[in-house]
Amino acid sequence: MESAIRRIACVASRTPTAQKRLAALRERYSLASLDEADALVALGGDGFMLRTMHQVMDRNLPIYGMNCGTIGFLLNQYSPDNLFERIEAAQEHLLSPLSMTAATDDGDRVSALAFNEVAMLRISQQSAHIRLFINGRERLDNLVCDGIMIATPAGSTAYNLSAHGPIIPLGSNVMALTPICPFRPRRWNGALLPDTADVEFEILTPKQRPVSATADFLEVRNVTHILVHEDHSRPAHILFAPDHSLEERIFNEQFVH
């Protein structure tokens, strides 16, 4: 059967390693532009891969990342050989982003998407005081903490894991709601929410206890109200080698020695 992948575009981070490998691929293959490509190769680390997902998400292009950084959780091993065949054999995962709408104390409203997590963090020496609503119902009247986040399954192994949140398998249709250094309530360690939930955060006394909200790379300071839900209409299409799928990586993170 004739391959569906005929034209490949390639982008690379500015690191010397990524640029050197981009030059090597250009010598071996006739690379296409983004507008002409059937698939996109991204050369860099996890941060560059995440930025690439944001930049091309409305193109519906499958992205095959190759690691030129350190951890490479969202990436495949770099190899210049048999590139078309490896992309054709790769497994596709659809990663839906979180949609955040944040209101600030000066009346602005900012919207953003996050494939890893939406996080709220205190920006003063005082703890944040946050009221939590899920689907319009108040669940916590005052969470005293350094912050709180909502993480996707793909993002659950990142900041969420560092904050002692749960790792979420792909396809579980849940999000992780994880507090950061909670003080009150003492015994509340977070929750798992259905990915259909609307989650609202009201910042109490925002002038006295200012809070920022981040959606992946975007930070909004001095927020007063944040609404988050998962957007299933704009998934990123990520390709992984069959022997090292994203699902397998998430399993492996739960059995690290």
Tab-separated table of C-alpha atoms in Angstrom:
chain	number	residue	atom	x	y	z
A	1	MET	CA	0.000	0.000	0.000
A	2	GLU	CA	1.304	3.428	-0.891
A	3	SER	CA	2.334	5.575	2.052
A	4	ALA	CA	0.065	8.448	3.066
A	5	ILE	CA	3.114	10.392	4.255
A	6	ARG	CA	4.661	11.932	1.140
A	7	ARG	CA	5.810	15.349	2.342
A	8	ILE	CA	7.505	16.114	5.651
A	9	ALA	CA	8.235	19.514	7.145
A	10	CYS	CA	10.807	19.972	9.880
A	11	VAL	CA	11.319	22.557	12.613
A	12	ALA	CA	14.136	22.729	15.144
A	13	SER	CA	15.020	24.550	18.323
A	14	ARG	CA	17.938	26.995	18.275
A	15	THR	CA	20.322	24.715	20.155
A	16	PRO	CA	23.482	23.675	18.269
A	17	THR	CA	22.497	19.986	18.462
A	18	ALA	CA	19.046	20.553	16.995
A	19	GLN	CA	20.356	22.832	14.242
A	20	LYS	CA	23.067	20.334	13.303
A	21	ARG	CA	20.508	17.537	13.055
A	22	LEU	CA	18.164	19.727	11.009
A	23	ALA	CA	21.000	20.318	8.541
A	24	ALA	CA	21.611	16.564	8.344
A	25	LEU	CA	17.944	15.883	7.552
A	26	ARG	CA	17.928	18.570	4.867
A	27	GLU	CA	20.851	16.845	3.172
A	28	ARG	CA	19.091	13.470	3.121
A	29	TYR	CA	15.483	14.445	2.440
A	30	SER	CA	13.557	16.953	0.385
A	31	LEU	CA	11.684	18.750	3.154
A	32	ALA	CA	8.400	20.517	2.518
A	33	SER	CA	6.898	23.706	3.905
A	34	LEU	CA	4.296	23.549	6.663
A	35	ASP	CA	1.533	24.362	4.186
A	36	GLU	CA	2.480	21.398	1.972
A	37	ALA	CA	3.390	18.800	4.596
A	38	ASP	CA	1.547	15.619	5.602
A	39	ALA	CA	3.545	15.412	8.855
A	40	LEU	CA	5.888	17.577	10.903
A	41	VAL	CA	9.178	16.571	12.498
A	42	ALA	CA	10.168	18.598	15.575
A	43	LEU	CA	13.792	18.565	16.733
A	44	GLY	CA	14.395	19.773	20.266
A	45	GLY	CA	13.469	19.077	23.870
A	46	ASP	CA	10.110	18.748	25.595
A	47	GLY	CA	9.713	22.516	25.873
A	48	PHE	CA	10.236	23.015	22.155
A	49	MET	CA	7.854	20.153	21.402
A	50	LEU	CA	5.200	21.778	23.578
A	51	ARG	CA	5.644	25.112	21.780
A	52	THR	CA	5.392	23.369	18.419
A	53	MET	CA	2.123	21.736	19.485
A	54	HIS	CA	0.712	25.176	20.275
A	55	GLN	CA	1.958	26.723	17.042
A	56	VAL	CA	0.531	24.122	14.638
A	57	MET	CA	-2.510	22.854	16.542
A	58	ASP	CA	-4.982	24.363	14.064
A	59	ARG	CA	-3.252	22.684	11.102
A	60	ASN	CA	-4.164	19.123	12.249
A	61	LEU	CA	-0.634	18.034	11.363
A	62	PRO	CA	0.714	14.897	13.055
A	63	ILE	CA	3.947	15.760	14.878
A	64	TYR	CA	6.842	13.327	15.171
A	65	GLY	CA	9.258	14.729	17.728
A	66	MET	CA	12.893	13.630	17.932
A	67	ASN	CA	14.823	14.323	21.094
A	68	CYS	CA	17.657	16.835	20.974
A	69	GLY	CA	17.322	17.797	24.634
A	70	THR	CA	17.468	15.952	27.947
A	71	ILE	CA	14.409	13.992	29.128
A	72	GLY	CA	12.407	13.885	25.904
A	73	PHE	CA	9.181	12.599	27.435
A	74	LEU	CA	7.107	13.784	24.458
A	75	LEU	CA	9.744	12.798	21.902
A	76	ASN	CA	11.195	9.836	20.059
A	77	GLN	CA	14.858	8.983	19.849
A	78	TYR	CA	16.711	10.857	17.147
A	79	SER	CA	17.631	8.926	14.033
A	80	PRO	CA	18.033	10.239	10.488
A	81	ASP	CA	17.411	6.796	8.965
A	82	ASN	CA	14.174	5.617	7.301
A	83	LEU	CA	12.329	8.715	8.434
A	84	PHE	CA	9.251	8.292	6.232
A	85	GLU	CA	8.873	4.629	7.214
A	86	ARG	CA	9.196	5.378	10.925
A	87	ILE	CA	6.601	8.150	10.766
A	88	GLU	CA	4.252	5.893	8.828
A	89	ALA	CA	4.611	3.140	11.467
A	90	ALA	CA	4.197	5.479	14.434
A	91	GLN	CA	1.236	5.387	16.803
A	92	GLU	CA	-0.868	8.533	17.005
A	93	HIS	CA	-2.092	10.007	20.298
A	94	LEU	CA	-4.615	12.830	20.442
A	95	LEU	CA	-3.839	15.244	23.274
A	96	SER	CA	-6.656	17.657	24.145
A	97	PRO	CA	-5.649	20.946	25.778
A	98	LEU	CA	-7.125	22.675	28.780
A	99	SER	CA	-8.885	25.951	28.022
A	100	MET	CA	-8.309	28.718	30.569
A	101	THR	CA	-10.117	32.033	30.863
A	102	ALA	CA	-8.665	34.330	33.525
A	103	ALA	CA	-10.027	37.646	34.788
A	104	THR	CA	-7.620	40.152	36.336
A	105	ASP	CA	-8.054	42.803	39.004
A	106	ASP	CA	-8.018	45.561	36.362
A	107	GLY	CA	-10.909	44.018	34.422
A	108	ASP	CA	-8.986	42.253	31.641
A	109	ARG	CA	-9.937	38.766	30.453
A	110	VAL	CA	-7.257	36.493	29.015
A	111	SER	CA	-7.834	33.143	27.304
A	112	ALA	CA	-5.181	30.486	26.690
A	113	LEU	CA	-4.696	26.773	26.086
A	114	ALA	CA	-2.479	24.339	27.986
A	115	PHE	CA	-1.467	20.811	27.007
A	116	ASN	CA	0.284	20.167	30.341
A	117	GLU	CA	-1.415	22.131	33.091
A	118	VAL	CA	-3.092	25.313	34.226
A	119	ALA	CA	-1.538	26.443	37.505
A	120	MET	CA	-2.241	29.212	39.991
A	121	LEU	CA	0.643	30.430	42.168
A	122	ARG	CA	0.980	33.058	44.877
A	123	ILE	CA	3.148	36.040	43.899
A	124	SER	CA	3.700	37.508	47.334
A	125	GLN	CA	5.081	36.307	50.647
A	126	GLN	CA	1.562	35.439	51.809
A	127	SER	CA	-0.314	32.238	51.045
A	128	ALA	CA	-3.053	32.311	48.413
A	129	HIS	CA	-6.676	31.999	49.541
A	130	ILE	CA	-8.729	30.310	46.817
A	131	ARG	CA	-12.382	29.285	46.633
A	132	LEU	CA	-13.053	26.269	44.402
A	133	PHE	CA	-16.159	25.476	42.361
A	134	ILE	CA	-16.766	22.401	40.195
A	135	ASN	CA	-19.660	22.539	37.724
A	136	GLY	CA	-20.975	25.583	39.567
A	137	ARG	CA	-21.001	23.946	43.001
A	138	GLU	CA	-18.708	25.175	45.747
A	139	ARG	CA	-16.353	22.410	46.874
A	140	LEU	CA	-13.816	24.328	48.977
A	141	ASP	CA	-14.712	27.652	50.561
A	142	ASN	CA	-11.100	28.599	51.293
A	143	LEU	CA	-8.039	26.660	50.174
A	144	VAL	CA	-4.964	28.172	51.832
A	145	CYS	CA	-1.925	27.194	49.776
A	146	ASP	CA	0.991	28.258	47.620
A	147	GLY	CA	-1.129	27.381	44.587
A	148	ILE	CA	-3.188	24.772	42.783
A	149	MET	CA	-3.151	23.218	39.311
A	150	ILE	CA	-5.199	21.160	36.886
A	151	ALA	CA	-3.170	18.709	34.804
A	152	THR	CA	-3.969	16.627	31.735
A	153	PRO	CA	-2.850	12.970	31.534
A	154	ALA	CA	0.113	13.996	29.365
A	155	GLY	CA	1.001	16.746	31.847
A	156	SER	CA	0.428	14.619	34.933
A	157	THR	CA	4.053	13.401	34.871
A	158	ALA	CA	5.444	16.951	34.831
A	159	TYR	CA	4.772	19.731	37.374
A	160	ASN	CA	1.801	17.785	38.735
A	161	LEU	CA	4.010	14.841	39.694
A	162	SER	CA	6.527	17.152	41.369
A	163	ALA	CA	3.673	18.517	43.491
A	164	HIS	CA	2.806	14.919	44.526
A	165	GLY	CA	-0.182	14.710	42.216
A	166	PRO	CA	-1.280	11.417	40.631
A	167	ILE	CA	-0.033	10.105	37.311
A	168	ILE	CA	-3.017	9.662	34.982
A	169	PRO	CA	-3.114	6.990	32.251
A	170	LEU	CA	-4.093	8.099	28.763
A	171	GLY	CA	-7.703	7.392	27.902
A	172	SER	CA	-8.831	7.639	31.520
A	173	ASN	CA	-10.942	10.738	30.751
A	174	VAL	CA	-9.922	12.465	33.963
A	175	MET	CA	-7.898	15.509	35.038
A	176	ALA	CA	-5.744	15.879	38.143
A	177	LEU	CA	-6.601	18.700	40.547
A	178	THR	CA	-3.512	19.096	42.721
A	179	PRO	CA	-2.772	21.661	45.464
A	180	ILE	CA	0.715	23.116	45.825
A	181	CYS	CA	1.917	23.209	49.466
A	182	PRO	CA	-1.607	23.236	50.961
A	183	PHE	CA	-1.995	24.524	54.529
A	184	ARG	CA	-5.769	24.393	54.966
A	185	PRO	CA	-7.697	22.102	54.734
A	186	ARG	CA	-4.979	19.957	56.319
A	187	ARG	CA	-5.991	16.622	54.849
A	188	TRP	CA	-7.001	17.686	51.352
A	189	ASN	CA	-4.480	16.330	48.825
A	190	GLY	CA	-6.368	16.995	45.605
A	191	ALA	CA	-8.888	15.152	43.462
A	192	LEU	CA	-9.455	13.409	40.154
A	193	LEU	CA	-12.097	15.100	38.016
A	194	PRO	CA	-13.922	13.975	34.865
A	195	ASP	CA	-12.551	15.715	31.788
A	196	THR	CA	-16.026	17.165	31.190
A	197	ALA	CA	-15.909	19.231	34.398
A	198	ASP	CA	-15.948	23.017	34.519
A	199	VAL	CA	-13.578	24.127	37.270
A	200	GLU	CA	-13.627	27.652	38.697
A	201	PHE	CA	-11.215	29.339	41.054
A	202	GLU	CA	-12.082	32.548	42.892
A	203	ILE	CA	-9.102	34.363	44.401
A	204	LEU	CA	-10.024	35.711	47.816
A	205	THR	CA	-8.524	39.077	48.836
A	206	PRO	CA	-6.537	39.328	45.568
A	207	LYS	CA	-5.070	42.739	46.450
A	208	GLN	CA	-3.625	41.474	49.701
A	209	ARG	CA	-2.758	37.991	48.424
A	210	PRO	CA	-2.057	38.300	44.655
A	211	VAL	CA	-2.001	35.216	42.462
A	212	SER	CA	-0.789	34.471	38.924
A	213	ALA	CA	-2.257	31.910	36.539
A	214	THR	CA	-0.198	30.054	33.951
A	215	ALA	CA	-1.321	27.988	30.965
A	216	ASP	CA	1.806	26.174	29.755
A	217	PHE	CA	3.999	29.147	28.712
A	218	LEU	CA	1.564	32.034	29.249
A	219	GLU	CA	1.414	33.776	32.622
A	220	VAL	CA	-1.382	36.138	33.704
A	221	ARG	CA	-0.669	38.096	36.894
A	222	ASN	CA	-3.067	39.460	39.499
A	223	VAL	CA	-5.945	37.171	38.583
A	224	THR	CA	-9.266	37.231	40.421
A	225	HIS	CA	-11.218	34.449	38.727
A	226	ILE	CA	-10.156	31.495	36.567
A	227	LEU	CA	-12.348	29.095	34.591
A	228	VAL	CA	-10.837	25.883	33.220
A	229	HIS	CA	-12.258	23.065	31.116
A	230	GLU	CA	-10.836	20.588	28.640
A	231	ASP	CA	-11.242	21.508	24.971
A	232	HIS	CA	-11.847	18.342	22.952
A	233	SER	CA	-12.311	20.213	19.674
A	234	ARG	CA	-8.611	21.100	19.125
A	235	PRO	CA	-6.409	18.108	19.925
A	236	ALA	CA	-2.730	17.864	19.061
A	237	HIS	CA	-1.768	14.831	16.956
A	238	ILE	CA	1.443	13.357	18.421
A	239	LEU	CA	3.297	10.412	16.881
A	240	PHE	CA	5.331	7.875	18.861
A	241	ALA	CA	7.424	4.890	17.824
A	242	PRO	CA	5.463	1.649	18.409
A	243	ASP	CA	8.024	0.280	20.876
A	244	HIS	CA	8.001	3.391	23.071
A	245	SER	CA	4.495	4.861	23.063
A	246	LEU	CA	3.346	7.700	25.288
A	247	GLU	CA	1.058	5.295	27.131
A	248	GLU	CA	4.036	3.051	27.935
A	249	ARG	CA	6.056	6.041	29.139
A	250	ILE	CA	3.286	7.064	31.520
A	251	PHE	CA	3.174	3.505	32.886
A	252	ASN	CA	6.955	3.497	33.314
A	253	GLU	CA	6.854	6.720	35.333
A	254	GLN	CA	4.820	4.850	37.957
A	255	PHE	CA	7.477	2.146	38.427
A	256	VAL	CA	10.653	4.201	38.561
A	257	HIS	CA	13.339	2.725	40.821
